[in-house]
mmCIF file of N, CA and C in Angstrom:
data_model
loop_
_atom_site.group_PDB
_atom_site.id
_atom_site.type_symbol
_atom_site.label_atom_id
_atom_site.label_comp_id
_atom_site.label_asym_id
_atom_site.label_seq_id
_atom_site.Cartn_x
_atom_site.Cartn_y
_atom_site.Cartn_z
ATOM 1 N N MET A 1 -41.157 -29.785 28.637
ATOM 2 C CA MET A 1 -40.121 -28.843 28.319
ATOM 3 C C MET A 1 -40.830 -27.605 27.715
ATOM 4 N N SER A 2 -40.517 -26.484 28.268
ATOM 5 C CA SER A 2 -41.158 -25.266 27.758
ATOM 6 C C SER A 2 -40.342 -24.662 26.637
ATOM 7 N N THR A 3 -41.009 -24.105 25.727
ATOM 8 C CA THR A 3 -40.301 -23.460 24.614
ATOM 9 C C THR A 3 -40.466 -21.972 24.735
ATOM 10 N N ALA A 4 -39.400 -21.301 25.080
ATOM 11 C CA ALA A 4 -39.423 -19.859 25.223
ATOM 12 C C ALA A 4 -38.763 -19.305 23.944
ATOM 13 N N THR A 5 -39.313 -18.239 23.444
ATOM 14 C CA THR A 5 -38.749 -17.623 22.246
ATOM 15 C C THR A 5 -37.879 -16.452 22.655
ATOM 16 N N PHE A 6 -36.632 -16.566 22.369
ATOM 17 C CA PHE A 6 -35.685 -15.467 22.635
ATOM 18 C C PHE A 6 -35.205 -14.949 21.312
ATOM 19 N N PRO A 7 -34.984 -13.663 21.189
ATOM 20 C CA PRO A 7 -34.440 -13.147 19.933
ATOM 21 C C PRO A 7 -32.997 -13.645 19.774
ATOM 22 N N LEU A 8 -32.760 -14.267 18.638
ATOM 23 C CA LEU A 8 -31.435 -14.796 18.386
ATOM 24 C C LEU A 8 -30.439 -13.695 18.171
ATOM 25 N N ARG A 9 -30.865 -12.635 17.511
ATOM 26 C CA ARG A 9 -29.988 -11.480 17.264
ATOM 27 C C ARG A 9 -30.693 -10.211 17.699
ATOM 28 N N PRO A 10 -30.170 -9.531 18.655
ATOM 29 C CA PRO A 10 -30.796 -8.252 18.991
ATOM 30 C C PRO A 10 -30.584 -7.270 17.850
ATOM 31 N N GLU A 11 -31.523 -6.395 17.674
ATOM 32 C CA GLU A 11 -31.435 -5.411 16.585
ATOM 33 C C GLU A 11 -30.312 -4.393 16.910
ATOM 34 N N ILE A 12 -29.388 -4.261 15.988
ATOM 35 C CA ILE A 12 -28.274 -3.340 16.152
ATOM 36 C C ILE A 12 -28.547 -2.117 15.270
ATOM 37 N N PRO A 13 -28.359 -0.911 15.795
ATOM 38 C CA PRO A 13 -28.577 0.277 14.990
ATOM 39 C C PRO A 13 -27.677 0.282 13.767
ATOM 40 N N ALA A 14 -28.155 0.860 12.676
ATOM 41 C CA ALA A 14 -27.451 0.828 11.387
ATOM 42 C C ALA A 14 -26.071 1.507 11.488
ATOM 43 N N ASP A 15 -25.956 2.556 12.262
ATOM 44 C CA ASP A 15 -24.664 3.252 12.327
ATOM 45 C C ASP A 15 -23.642 2.524 13.184
ATOM 46 N N LEU A 16 -24.053 1.492 13.933
ATOM 47 C CA LEU A 16 -23.114 0.710 14.745
ATOM 48 C C LEU A 16 -22.754 -0.623 14.092
ATOM 49 N N ARG A 17 -23.387 -0.966 13.025
ATOM 50 C CA ARG A 17 -23.105 -2.263 12.362
ATOM 51 C C ARG A 17 -21.761 -2.264 11.680
ATOM 52 N N ILE A 18 -21.133 -3.414 11.681
ATOM 53 C CA ILE A 18 -19.867 -3.590 10.931
ATOM 54 C C ILE A 18 -20.249 -3.937 9.505
ATOM 55 N N PRO A 19 -19.700 -3.190 8.566
ATOM 56 C CA PRO A 19 -20.053 -3.476 7.162
ATOM 57 C C PRO A 19 -19.497 -4.823 6.711
ATOM 58 N N PRO A 20 -20.154 -5.469 5.789
ATOM 59 C CA PRO A 20 -19.685 -6.797 5.338
ATOM 60 C C PRO A 20 -18.368 -6.617 4.549
ATOM 61 N N ARG A 21 -17.618 -7.694 4.472
ATOM 62 C CA ARG A 21 -16.377 -7.668 3.700
ATOM 63 C C ARG A 21 -16.646 -7.395 2.235
ATOM 64 N N PRO A 22 -15.808 -6.585 1.626
ATOM 65 C CA PRO A 22 -16.008 -6.384 0.183
ATOM 66 C C PRO A 22 -15.643 -7.644 -0.602
ATOM 67 N N ARG A 23 -16.406 -7.899 -1.607
ATOM 68 C CA ARG A 23 -16.175 -9.100 -2.435
ATOM 69 C C ARG A 23 -15.272 -8.701 -3.638
ATOM 70 N N VAL A 24 -13.983 -8.739 -3.355
ATOM 71 C CA VAL A 24 -12.994 -8.335 -4.370
ATOM 72 C C VAL A 24 -12.175 -9.548 -4.769
ATOM 73 N N LEU A 25 -12.081 -9.788 -6.026
ATOM 74 C CA LEU A 25 -11.242 -10.873 -6.507
ATOM 75 C C LEU A 25 -9.807 -10.364 -6.583
ATOM 76 N N HIS A 26 -8.933 -11.081 -5.950
ATOM 77 C CA HIS A 26 -7.536 -10.678 -5.940
ATOM 78 C C HIS A 26 -6.850 -11.143 -7.217
ATOM 79 N N ALA A 27 -6.005 -10.288 -7.767
ATOM 80 C CA ALA A 27 -5.262 -10.663 -8.951
ATOM 81 C C ALA A 27 -4.212 -11.720 -8.556
ATOM 82 N N PRO A 28 -3.959 -12.697 -9.439
ATOM 83 C CA PRO A 28 -2.973 -13.686 -9.096
ATOM 84 C C PRO A 28 -1.578 -13.046 -9.034
ATOM 85 N N LEU A 29 -0.724 -13.617 -8.208
ATOM 86 C CA LEU A 29 0.612 -13.088 -8.086
ATOM 87 C C LEU A 29 1.355 -13.208 -9.407
ATOM 88 N N ALA A 30 2.178 -12.221 -9.681
ATOM 89 C CA ALA A 30 2.940 -12.266 -10.941
ATOM 90 C C ALA A 30 3.968 -13.375 -10.858
ATOM 91 N N ARG A 31 4.127 -14.090 -11.945
ATOM 92 C CA ARG A 31 5.090 -15.158 -11.983
ATOM 93 C C ARG A 31 6.470 -14.583 -12.055
ATOM 94 N N GLU A 32 7.399 -15.198 -11.313
ATOM 95 C CA GLU A 32 8.763 -14.629 -11.313
ATOM 96 C C GLU A 32 9.434 -14.932 -12.659
ATOM 97 N N PRO A 33 10.413 -14.113 -13.032
ATOM 98 C CA PRO A 33 11.058 -14.294 -14.322
ATOM 99 C C PRO A 33 11.741 -15.655 -14.440
ATOM 100 N N LEU A 34 11.833 -16.107 -15.672
ATOM 101 C CA LEU A 34 12.430 -17.427 -15.927
ATOM 102 C C LEU A 34 13.915 -17.467 -15.537
ATOM 103 N N TRP A 35 14.601 -16.360 -15.680
ATOM 104 C CA TRP A 35 16.040 -16.384 -15.332
ATOM 105 C C TRP A 35 16.238 -16.611 -13.859
ATOM 106 N N ARG A 36 15.280 -16.131 -13.011
ATOM 107 C CA ARG A 36 15.427 -16.340 -11.572
ATOM 108 C C ARG A 36 15.215 -17.805 -11.214
ATOM 109 N N GLU A 37 14.226 -18.415 -11.868
ATOM 110 C CA GLU A 37 13.978 -19.856 -11.638
ATOM 111 C C GLU A 37 15.188 -20.699 -12.107
ATOM 112 N N ALA A 38 15.748 -20.323 -13.252
ATOM 113 C CA ALA A 38 16.904 -21.032 -13.754
ATOM 114 C C ALA A 38 18.115 -20.882 -12.816
ATOM 115 N N MET A 39 18.252 -19.648 -12.275
ATOM 116 C CA MET A 39 19.342 -19.401 -11.336
ATOM 117 C C MET A 39 19.192 -20.216 -10.072
ATOM 118 N N ARG A 40 17.947 -20.381 -9.602
ATOM 119 C CA ARG A 40 17.676 -21.163 -8.406
ATOM 120 C C ARG A 40 18.078 -22.630 -8.652
ATOM 121 N N TRP A 41 17.677 -23.189 -9.795
ATOM 122 C CA TRP A 41 17.993 -24.539 -10.081
ATOM 123 C C TRP A 41 19.503 -24.771 -10.303
ATOM 124 N N SER A 42 20.153 -23.791 -10.893
ATOM 125 C CA SER A 42 21.595 -23.957 -11.108
ATOM 126 C C SER A 42 22.333 -23.881 -9.781
ATOM 127 N N THR A 43 21.866 -23.040 -8.878
ATOM 128 C CA THR A 43 22.483 -22.963 -7.522
ATOM 129 C C THR A 43 22.259 -24.279 -6.790
ATOM 130 N N LEU A 44 21.086 -24.864 -6.925
ATOM 131 C CA LEU A 44 20.805 -26.144 -6.290
ATOM 132 C C LEU A 44 21.711 -27.217 -6.868
ATOM 133 N N ALA A 45 21.882 -27.250 -8.162
ATOM 134 C CA ALA A 45 22.725 -28.267 -8.807
ATOM 135 C C ALA A 45 24.178 -28.082 -8.420
ATOM 136 N N LEU A 46 24.623 -26.834 -8.373
ATOM 137 C CA LEU A 46 26.015 -26.584 -7.998
ATOM 138 C C LEU A 46 26.273 -27.025 -6.538
ATOM 139 N N SER A 47 25.314 -26.774 -5.674
ATOM 140 C CA SER A 47 25.448 -27.180 -4.302
ATOM 141 C C SER A 47 25.490 -28.702 -4.164
ATOM 142 N N ALA A 48 24.609 -29.379 -4.893
ATOM 143 C CA ALA A 48 24.603 -30.847 -4.859
ATOM 144 C C ALA A 48 25.916 -31.386 -5.400
ATOM 145 N N SER A 49 26.471 -30.786 -6.443
ATOM 146 C CA SER A 49 27.733 -31.242 -6.980
ATOM 147 C C SER A 49 28.859 -31.035 -5.980
ATOM 148 N N LEU A 50 28.851 -29.897 -5.291
ATOM 149 C CA LEU A 50 29.865 -29.651 -4.299
ATOM 150 C C LEU A 50 29.796 -30.663 -3.151
ATOM 151 N N VAL A 51 28.583 -30.953 -2.693
ATOM 152 C CA VAL A 51 28.402 -31.928 -1.621
ATOM 153 C C VAL A 51 28.831 -33.306 -2.093
ATOM 154 N N ALA A 52 28.507 -33.680 -3.306
ATOM 155 C CA ALA A 52 28.938 -34.999 -3.811
ATOM 156 C C ALA A 52 30.481 -35.090 -3.842
ATOM 157 N N GLY A 53 31.116 -34.021 -4.239
ATOM 158 C CA GLY A 53 32.587 -34.015 -4.286
ATOM 159 C C GLY A 53 33.183 -34.130 -2.872
ATOM 160 N N GLU A 54 32.602 -33.446 -1.905
ATOM 161 C CA GLU A 54 33.070 -33.517 -0.541
ATOM 162 C C GLU A 54 32.910 -34.938 0.019
ATOM 163 N N VAL A 55 31.766 -35.537 -0.286
ATOM 164 C CA VAL A 55 31.493 -36.913 0.166
ATOM 165 C C VAL A 55 32.505 -37.881 -0.483
ATOM 166 N N ALA A 56 32.749 -37.714 -1.763
ATOM 167 C CA ALA A 56 33.729 -38.595 -2.450
ATOM 168 C C ALA A 56 35.119 -38.439 -1.849
ATOM 169 N N LEU A 57 35.489 -37.195 -1.554
ATOM 170 C CA LEU A 57 36.822 -36.992 -0.927
ATOM 171 C C LEU A 57 36.865 -37.608 0.467
ATOM 172 N N ALA A 58 35.784 -37.502 1.212
ATOM 173 C CA ALA A 58 35.777 -38.078 2.575
ATOM 174 C C ALA A 58 35.807 -39.585 2.514
ATOM 175 N N LEU A 59 35.191 -40.169 1.547
ATOM 176 C CA LEU A 59 35.144 -41.648 1.472
ATOM 177 C C LEU A 59 36.457 -42.243 0.912
ATOM 178 N N PHE A 60 36.977 -41.646 -0.149
ATOM 179 C CA PHE A 60 38.063 -42.255 -0.872
ATOM 180 C C PHE A 60 39.395 -41.519 -0.664
ATOM 181 N N GLY A 61 39.363 -40.378 -0.027
ATOM 182 C CA GLY A 61 40.599 -39.629 0.254
ATOM 183 C C GLY A 61 41.158 -38.960 -0.999
ATOM 184 N N PRO A 62 42.166 -38.099 -0.785
ATOM 185 C CA PRO A 62 42.767 -37.425 -1.940
ATOM 186 C C PRO A 62 43.678 -38.345 -2.759
#
């Protein structure tokens, strides 16, 4: 088996090279306000309560 040496990377002129990605640390996303999280949970609880009432009416009638 012959071993031929080929250039793995051809030399690219400096003005044609793609610059590397900047190493920037991204700031973490701001946490949403507590009232919005509380509103989400209360909406979920209200929906669950409504569904439970509908199920009870369907099972046991008025």
